[in-house]
XYZ file of N, CA, C and O in Angstrom:
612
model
N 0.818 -1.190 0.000
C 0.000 0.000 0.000
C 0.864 1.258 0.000
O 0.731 2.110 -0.878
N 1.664 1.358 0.892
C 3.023 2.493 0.827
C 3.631 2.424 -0.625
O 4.064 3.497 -1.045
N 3.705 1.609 -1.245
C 4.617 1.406 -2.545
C 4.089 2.187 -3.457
O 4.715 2.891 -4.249
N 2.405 2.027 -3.320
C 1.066 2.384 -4.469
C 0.791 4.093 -3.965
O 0.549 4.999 -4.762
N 0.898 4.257 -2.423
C 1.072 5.585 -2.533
C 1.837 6.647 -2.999
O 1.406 7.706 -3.456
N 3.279 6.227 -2.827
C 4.455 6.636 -3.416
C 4.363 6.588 -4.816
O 5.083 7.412 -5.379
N 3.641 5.813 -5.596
C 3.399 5.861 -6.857
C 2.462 7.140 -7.473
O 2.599 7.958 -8.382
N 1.412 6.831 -6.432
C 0.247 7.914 -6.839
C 1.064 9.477 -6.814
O 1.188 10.360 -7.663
N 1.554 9.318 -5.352
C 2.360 10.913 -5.224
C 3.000 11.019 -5.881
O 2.554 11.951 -6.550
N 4.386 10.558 -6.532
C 5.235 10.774 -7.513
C 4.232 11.030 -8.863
O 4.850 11.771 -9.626
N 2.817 10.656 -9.461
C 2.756 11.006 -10.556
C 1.994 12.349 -10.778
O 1.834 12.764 -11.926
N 1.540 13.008 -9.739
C 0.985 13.742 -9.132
C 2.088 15.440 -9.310
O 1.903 16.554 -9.799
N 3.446 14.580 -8.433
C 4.746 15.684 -8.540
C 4.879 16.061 -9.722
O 4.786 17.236 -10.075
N 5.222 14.651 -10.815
C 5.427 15.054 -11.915
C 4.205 15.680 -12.753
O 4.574 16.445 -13.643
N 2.966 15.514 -12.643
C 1.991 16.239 -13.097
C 2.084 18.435 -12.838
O 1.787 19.385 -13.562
N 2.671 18.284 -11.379
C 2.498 19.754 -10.908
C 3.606 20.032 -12.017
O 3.455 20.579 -13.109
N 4.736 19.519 -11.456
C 6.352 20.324 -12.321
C 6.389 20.699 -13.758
O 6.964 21.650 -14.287
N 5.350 19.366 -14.505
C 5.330 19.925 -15.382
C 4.072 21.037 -16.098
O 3.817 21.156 -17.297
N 3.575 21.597 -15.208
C 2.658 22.445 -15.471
C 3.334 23.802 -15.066
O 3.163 24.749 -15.834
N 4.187 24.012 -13.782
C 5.317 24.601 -13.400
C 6.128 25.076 -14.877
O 6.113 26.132 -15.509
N 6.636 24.131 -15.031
C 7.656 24.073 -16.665
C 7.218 24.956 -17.641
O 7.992 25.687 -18.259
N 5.780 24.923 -17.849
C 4.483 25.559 -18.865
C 4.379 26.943 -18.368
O 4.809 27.846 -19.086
N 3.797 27.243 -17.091
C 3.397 28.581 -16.492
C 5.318 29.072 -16.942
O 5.434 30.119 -17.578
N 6.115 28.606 -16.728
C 7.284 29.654 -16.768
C 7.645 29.820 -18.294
O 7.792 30.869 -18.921
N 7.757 28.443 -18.757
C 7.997 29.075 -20.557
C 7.104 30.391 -21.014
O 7.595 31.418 -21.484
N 5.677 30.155 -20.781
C 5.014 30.897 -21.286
C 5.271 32.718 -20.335
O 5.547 33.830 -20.787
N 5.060 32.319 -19.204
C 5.929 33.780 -18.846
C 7.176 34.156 -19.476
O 7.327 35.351 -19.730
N 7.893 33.520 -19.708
C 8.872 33.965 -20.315
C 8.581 34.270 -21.916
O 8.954 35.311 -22.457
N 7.976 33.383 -22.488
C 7.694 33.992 -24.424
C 6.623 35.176 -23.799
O 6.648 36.344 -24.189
N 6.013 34.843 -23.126
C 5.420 36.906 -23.124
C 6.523 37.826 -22.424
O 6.889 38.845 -23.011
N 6.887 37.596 -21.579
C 7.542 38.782 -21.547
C 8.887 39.042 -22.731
O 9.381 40.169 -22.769
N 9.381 38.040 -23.588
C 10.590 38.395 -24.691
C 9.397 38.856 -25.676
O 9.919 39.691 -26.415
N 7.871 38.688 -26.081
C 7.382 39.187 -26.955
C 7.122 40.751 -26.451
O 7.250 41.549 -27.380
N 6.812 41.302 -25.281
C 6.667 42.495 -24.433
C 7.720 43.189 -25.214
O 7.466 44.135 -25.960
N 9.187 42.588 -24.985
C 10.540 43.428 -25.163
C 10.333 43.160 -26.682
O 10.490 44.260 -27.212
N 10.105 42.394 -27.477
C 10.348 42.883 -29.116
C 9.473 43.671 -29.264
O 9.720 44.505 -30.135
N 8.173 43.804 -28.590
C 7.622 45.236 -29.349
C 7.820 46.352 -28.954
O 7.543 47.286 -29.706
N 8.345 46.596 -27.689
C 8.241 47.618 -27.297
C 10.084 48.317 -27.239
O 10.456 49.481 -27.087
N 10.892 47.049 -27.428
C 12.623 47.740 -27.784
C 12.430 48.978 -28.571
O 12.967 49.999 -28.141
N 11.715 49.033 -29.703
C 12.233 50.543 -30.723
C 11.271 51.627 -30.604
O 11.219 52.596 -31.362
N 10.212 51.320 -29.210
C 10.177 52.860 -29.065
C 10.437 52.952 -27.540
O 10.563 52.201 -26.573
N 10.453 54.642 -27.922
C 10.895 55.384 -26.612
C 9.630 55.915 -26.218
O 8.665 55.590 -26.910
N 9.434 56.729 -25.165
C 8.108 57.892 -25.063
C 8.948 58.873 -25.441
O 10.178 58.842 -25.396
N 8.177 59.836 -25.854
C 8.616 61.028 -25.902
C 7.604 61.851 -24.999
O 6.430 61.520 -24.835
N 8.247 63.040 -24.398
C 7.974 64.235 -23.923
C 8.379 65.465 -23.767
O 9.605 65.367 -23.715
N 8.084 66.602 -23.658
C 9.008 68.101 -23.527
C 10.082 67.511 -22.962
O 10.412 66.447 -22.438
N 10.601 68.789 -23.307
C 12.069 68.955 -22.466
C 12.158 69.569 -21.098
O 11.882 70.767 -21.040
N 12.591 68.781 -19.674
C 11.897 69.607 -18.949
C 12.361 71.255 -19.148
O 13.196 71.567 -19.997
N 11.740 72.209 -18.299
C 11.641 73.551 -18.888
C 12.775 74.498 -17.908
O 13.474 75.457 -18.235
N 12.659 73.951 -16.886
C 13.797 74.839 -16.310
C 12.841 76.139 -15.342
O 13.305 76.980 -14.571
N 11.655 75.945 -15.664
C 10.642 77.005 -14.990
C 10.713 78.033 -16.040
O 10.455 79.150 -15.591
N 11.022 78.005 -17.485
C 10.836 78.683 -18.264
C 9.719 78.448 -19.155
O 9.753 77.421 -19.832
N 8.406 79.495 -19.300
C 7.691 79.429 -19.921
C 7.328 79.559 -21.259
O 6.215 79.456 -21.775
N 8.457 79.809 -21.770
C 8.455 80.393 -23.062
C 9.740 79.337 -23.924
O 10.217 79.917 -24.899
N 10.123 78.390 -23.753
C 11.469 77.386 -24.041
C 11.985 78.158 -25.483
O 11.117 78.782 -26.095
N 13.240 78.135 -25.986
C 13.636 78.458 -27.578
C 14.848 77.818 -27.821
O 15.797 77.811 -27.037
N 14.803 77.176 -29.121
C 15.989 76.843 -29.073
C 17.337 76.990 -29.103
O 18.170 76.177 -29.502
N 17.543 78.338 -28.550
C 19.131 78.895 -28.248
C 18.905 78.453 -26.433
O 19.976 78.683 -25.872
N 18.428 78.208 -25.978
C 17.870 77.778 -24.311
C 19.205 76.509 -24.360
O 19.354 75.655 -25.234
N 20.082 76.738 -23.097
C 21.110 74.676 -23.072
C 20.436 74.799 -21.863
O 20.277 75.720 -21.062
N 20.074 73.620 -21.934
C 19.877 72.520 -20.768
C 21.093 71.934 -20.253
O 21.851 71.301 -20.988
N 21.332 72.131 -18.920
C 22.825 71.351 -18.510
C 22.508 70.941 -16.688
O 21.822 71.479 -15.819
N 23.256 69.928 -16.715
C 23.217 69.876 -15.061
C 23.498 70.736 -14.123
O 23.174 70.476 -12.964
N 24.191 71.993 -14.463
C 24.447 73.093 -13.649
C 22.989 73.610 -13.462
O 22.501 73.675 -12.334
N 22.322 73.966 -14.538
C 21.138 74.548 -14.534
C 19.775 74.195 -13.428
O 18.974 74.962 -12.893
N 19.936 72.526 -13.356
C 19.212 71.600 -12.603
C 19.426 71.690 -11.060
O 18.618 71.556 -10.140
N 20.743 71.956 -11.059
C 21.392 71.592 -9.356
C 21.816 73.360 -8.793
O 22.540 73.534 -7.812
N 21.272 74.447 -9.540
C 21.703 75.586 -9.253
C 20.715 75.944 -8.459
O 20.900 77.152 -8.307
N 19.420 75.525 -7.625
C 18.763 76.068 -6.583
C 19.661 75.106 -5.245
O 20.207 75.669 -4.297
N 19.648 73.894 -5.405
C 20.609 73.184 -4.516
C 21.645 74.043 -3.816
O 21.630 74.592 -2.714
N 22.751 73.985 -4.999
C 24.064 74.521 -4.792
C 23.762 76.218 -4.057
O 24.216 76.317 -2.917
N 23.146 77.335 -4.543
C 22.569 78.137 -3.681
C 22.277 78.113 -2.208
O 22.525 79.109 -1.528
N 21.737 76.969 -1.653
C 21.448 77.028 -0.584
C 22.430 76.661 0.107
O 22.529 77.029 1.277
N 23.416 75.805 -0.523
C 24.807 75.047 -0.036
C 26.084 75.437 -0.351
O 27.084 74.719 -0.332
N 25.981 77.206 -0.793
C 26.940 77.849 -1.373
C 28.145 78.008 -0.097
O 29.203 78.607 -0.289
N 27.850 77.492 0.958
C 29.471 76.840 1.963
C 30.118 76.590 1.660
O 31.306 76.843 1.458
N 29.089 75.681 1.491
C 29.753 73.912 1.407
C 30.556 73.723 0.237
O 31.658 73.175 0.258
N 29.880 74.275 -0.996
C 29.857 74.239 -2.140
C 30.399 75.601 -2.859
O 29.699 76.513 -3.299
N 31.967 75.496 -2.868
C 31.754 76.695 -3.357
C 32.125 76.904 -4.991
O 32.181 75.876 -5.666
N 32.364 78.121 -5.609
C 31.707 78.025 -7.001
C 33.199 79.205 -7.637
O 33.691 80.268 -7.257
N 33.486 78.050 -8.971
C 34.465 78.970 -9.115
C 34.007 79.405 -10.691
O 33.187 78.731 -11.314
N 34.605 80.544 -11.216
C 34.178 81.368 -12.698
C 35.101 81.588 -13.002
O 36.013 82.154 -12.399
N 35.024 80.973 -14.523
C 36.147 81.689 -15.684
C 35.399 82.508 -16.821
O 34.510 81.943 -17.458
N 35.673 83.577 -17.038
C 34.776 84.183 -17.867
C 35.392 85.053 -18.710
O 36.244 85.761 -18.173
N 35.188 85.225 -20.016
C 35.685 85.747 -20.716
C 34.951 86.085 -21.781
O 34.663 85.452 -22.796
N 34.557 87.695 -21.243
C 33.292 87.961 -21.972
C 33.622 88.774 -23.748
O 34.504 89.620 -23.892
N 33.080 88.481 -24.453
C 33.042 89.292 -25.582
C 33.147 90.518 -25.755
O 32.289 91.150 -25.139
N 34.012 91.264 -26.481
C 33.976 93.151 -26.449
C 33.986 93.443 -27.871
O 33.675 92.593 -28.705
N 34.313 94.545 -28.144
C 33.851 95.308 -29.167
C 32.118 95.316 -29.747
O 31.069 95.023 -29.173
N 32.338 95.666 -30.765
C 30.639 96.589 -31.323
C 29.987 95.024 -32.022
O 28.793 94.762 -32.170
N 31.202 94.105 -32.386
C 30.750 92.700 -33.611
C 31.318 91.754 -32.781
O 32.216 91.164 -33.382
N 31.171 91.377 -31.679
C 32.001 90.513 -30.547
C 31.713 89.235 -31.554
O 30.882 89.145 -32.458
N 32.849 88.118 -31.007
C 32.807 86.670 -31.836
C 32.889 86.003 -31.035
O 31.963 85.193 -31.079
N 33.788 85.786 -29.907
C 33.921 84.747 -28.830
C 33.811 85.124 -27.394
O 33.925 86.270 -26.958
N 33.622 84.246 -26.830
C 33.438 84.629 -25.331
C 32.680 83.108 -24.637
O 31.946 82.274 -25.168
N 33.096 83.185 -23.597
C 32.326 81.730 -22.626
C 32.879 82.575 -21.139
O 33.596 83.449 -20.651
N 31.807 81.416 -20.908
C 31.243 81.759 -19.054
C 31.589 79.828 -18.565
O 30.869 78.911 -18.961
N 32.516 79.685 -17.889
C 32.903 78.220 -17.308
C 32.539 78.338 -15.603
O 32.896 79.256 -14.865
N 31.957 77.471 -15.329
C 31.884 77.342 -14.030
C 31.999 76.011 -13.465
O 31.806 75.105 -14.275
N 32.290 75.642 -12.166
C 32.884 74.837 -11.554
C 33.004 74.520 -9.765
O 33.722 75.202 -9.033
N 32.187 73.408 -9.298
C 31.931 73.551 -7.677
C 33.027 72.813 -7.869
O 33.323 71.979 -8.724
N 33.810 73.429 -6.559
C 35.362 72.974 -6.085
C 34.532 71.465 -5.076
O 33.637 71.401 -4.234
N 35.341 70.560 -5.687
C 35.013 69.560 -4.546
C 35.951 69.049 -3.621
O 36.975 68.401 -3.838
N 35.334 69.527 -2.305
C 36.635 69.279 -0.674
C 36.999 67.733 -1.024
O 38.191 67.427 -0.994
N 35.981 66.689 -1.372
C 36.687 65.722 -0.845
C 37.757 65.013 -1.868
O 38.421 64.028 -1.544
N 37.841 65.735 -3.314
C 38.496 65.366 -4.147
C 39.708 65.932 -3.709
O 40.686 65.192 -3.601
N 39.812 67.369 -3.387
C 40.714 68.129 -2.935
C 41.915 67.492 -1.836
O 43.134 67.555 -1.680
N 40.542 66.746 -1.098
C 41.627 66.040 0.002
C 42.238 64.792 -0.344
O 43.448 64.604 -0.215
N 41.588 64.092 -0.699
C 42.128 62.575 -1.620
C 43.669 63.184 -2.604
O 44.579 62.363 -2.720
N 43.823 64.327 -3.127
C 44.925 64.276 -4.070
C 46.222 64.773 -3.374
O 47.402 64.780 -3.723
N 45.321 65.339 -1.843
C 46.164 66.283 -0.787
C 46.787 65.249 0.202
O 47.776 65.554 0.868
N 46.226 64.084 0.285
C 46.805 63.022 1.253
C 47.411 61.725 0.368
O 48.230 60.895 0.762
N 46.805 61.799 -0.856
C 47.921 60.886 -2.044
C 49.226 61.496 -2.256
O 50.118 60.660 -2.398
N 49.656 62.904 -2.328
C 50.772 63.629 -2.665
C 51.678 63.456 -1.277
O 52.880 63.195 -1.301
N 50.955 63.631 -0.154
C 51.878 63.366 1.403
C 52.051 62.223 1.500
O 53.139 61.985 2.023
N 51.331 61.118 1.171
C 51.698 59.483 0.838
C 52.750 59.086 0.409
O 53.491 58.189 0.810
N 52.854 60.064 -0.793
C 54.297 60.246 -1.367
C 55.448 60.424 -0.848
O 56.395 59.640 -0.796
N 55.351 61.499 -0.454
C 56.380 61.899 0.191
C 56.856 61.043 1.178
O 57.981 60.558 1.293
N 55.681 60.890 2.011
C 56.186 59.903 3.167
C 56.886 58.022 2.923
O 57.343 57.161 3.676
N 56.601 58.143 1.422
C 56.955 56.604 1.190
C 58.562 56.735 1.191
O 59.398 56.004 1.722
N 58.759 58.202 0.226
C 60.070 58.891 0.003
C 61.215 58.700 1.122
O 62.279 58.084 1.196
N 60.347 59.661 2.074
C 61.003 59.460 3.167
C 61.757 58.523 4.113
O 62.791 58.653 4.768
N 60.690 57.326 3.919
C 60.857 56.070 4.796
C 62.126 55.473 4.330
O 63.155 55.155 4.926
N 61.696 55.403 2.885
C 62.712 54.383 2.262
C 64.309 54.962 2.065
O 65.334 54.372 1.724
N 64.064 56.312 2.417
C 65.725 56.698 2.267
C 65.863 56.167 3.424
O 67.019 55.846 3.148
N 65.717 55.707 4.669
C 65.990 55.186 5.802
C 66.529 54.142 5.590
O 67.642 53.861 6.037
N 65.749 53.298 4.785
C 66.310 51.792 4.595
C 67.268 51.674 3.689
O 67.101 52.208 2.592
N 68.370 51.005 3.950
C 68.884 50.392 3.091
C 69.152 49.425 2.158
O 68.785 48.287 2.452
N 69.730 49.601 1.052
C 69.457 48.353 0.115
C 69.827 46.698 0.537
O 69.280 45.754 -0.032
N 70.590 46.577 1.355
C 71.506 45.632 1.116
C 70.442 44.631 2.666
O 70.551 43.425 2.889
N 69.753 45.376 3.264
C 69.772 44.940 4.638
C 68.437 44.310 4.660
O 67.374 44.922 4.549
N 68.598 42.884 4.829
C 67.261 41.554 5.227
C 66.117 42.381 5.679
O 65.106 42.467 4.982
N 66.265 43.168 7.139
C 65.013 43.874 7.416
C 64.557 45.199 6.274
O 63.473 45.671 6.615
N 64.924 45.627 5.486
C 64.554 46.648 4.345
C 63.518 45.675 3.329
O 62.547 46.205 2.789
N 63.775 44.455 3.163
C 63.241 43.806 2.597
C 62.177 43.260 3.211
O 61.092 43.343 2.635
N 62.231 42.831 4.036
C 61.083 41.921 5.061
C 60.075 43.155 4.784
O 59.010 42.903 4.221
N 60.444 44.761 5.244
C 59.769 45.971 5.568
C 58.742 45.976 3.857
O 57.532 45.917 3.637
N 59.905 46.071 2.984
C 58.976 45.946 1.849
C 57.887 45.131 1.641
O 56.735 45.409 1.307
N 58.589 43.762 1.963
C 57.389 42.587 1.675
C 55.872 42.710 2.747
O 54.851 42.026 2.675
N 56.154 43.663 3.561
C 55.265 43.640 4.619
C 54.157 44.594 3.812
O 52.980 44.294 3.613
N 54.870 45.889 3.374
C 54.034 47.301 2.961
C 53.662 47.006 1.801
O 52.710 47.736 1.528
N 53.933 46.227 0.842
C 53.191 45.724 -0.637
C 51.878 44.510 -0.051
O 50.743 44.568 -0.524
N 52.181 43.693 0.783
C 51.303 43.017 1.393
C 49.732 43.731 2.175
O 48.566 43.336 2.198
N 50.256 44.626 2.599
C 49.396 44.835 3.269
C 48.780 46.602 2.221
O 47.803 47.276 2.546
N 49.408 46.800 1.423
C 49.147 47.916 0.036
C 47.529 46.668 -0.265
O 46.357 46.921 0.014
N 48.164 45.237 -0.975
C 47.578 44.254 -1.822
C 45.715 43.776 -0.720
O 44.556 43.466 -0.996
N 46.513 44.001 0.438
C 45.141 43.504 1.557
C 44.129 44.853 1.379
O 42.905 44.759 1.470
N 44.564 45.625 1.216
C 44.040 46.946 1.381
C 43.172 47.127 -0.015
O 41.956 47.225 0.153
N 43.590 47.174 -1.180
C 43.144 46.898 -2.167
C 41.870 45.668 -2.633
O 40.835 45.680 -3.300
N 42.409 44.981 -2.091
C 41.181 43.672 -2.201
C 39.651 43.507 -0.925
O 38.616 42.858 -0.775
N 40.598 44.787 -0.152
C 39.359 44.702 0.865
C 38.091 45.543 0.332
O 36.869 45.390 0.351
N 39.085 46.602 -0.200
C 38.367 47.931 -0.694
C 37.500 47.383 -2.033
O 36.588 48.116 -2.416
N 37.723 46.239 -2.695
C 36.714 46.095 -3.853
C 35.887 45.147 -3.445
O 34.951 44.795 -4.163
């Protein structure tokens, strides 16, 4: 009787799984038919406007433009540098306006890579070439450079 149940249940399993098998193929051919029709279009909509009511096309859109109520309020933190070089005479031809938020923490990363330097400079005029511990010292500071690196990714 156990043998005949185990029979019944096993044909039962295989009845569900393969209906399982079915519900997922077919989810899957609809959703790859979803993506072939709908891959070659986009939506389209305006451009957002910038709070300008009147848009033209001499108007650039740029990320400065987007993040310039932000940066305003965070003009500390954030501060703002200008290169400008405006056009003169009566038939002016060239001229640009460059701007640029100074970023502290880039500032500091290139400010403590350059003293890194130095300080590697430093160390190693200490050591000498010839001497077992100069070496051990190396094999230690590339080791632990390599730990540092692999932790960080």
């Amino acid at each position: 009787a156990a043998q005949e149940a185990l029979g019944v249940a096993g044909a039962r399993l295989h009845t569900v799984s393969l209906v399982a098998v079915a519900v997922v193929v077919a989810a899957g051919m609809l959703l790859l038919a979803r993506w072939l029709l709908l891959r070659g279009r986009a939506e389209r909509s305006v451009t957002w406007g910038c709070g300008y009511d009147a848009p033209s096309p001499r108007m650039q859109y740029s990320g400065t433009s987007f993040s310039s109520p932000f940066a305003g309020v965070l003009r500390v933190l954030l501060p703002q540098v200008s290169r400008t070089a405006l056009p003169v005479g009566p038939f002016p031809t060239t001229g640009h306006v460059q701007t640029h938020h100074v970023d502290a923490v880039e500032r500091r990363m290139f400010r403590v890579l350059g003293e890194g330097e130095s300080s590697v400079a430093r160390v190693s005029g200490w050591l000498r070439e010839d001497d077992g511990p100069s070496f051990a010292a190396g094999l230690v500071f590339i080791s632990a450079v390599v730990l540092l690196i692999l932790g960080a990714g």
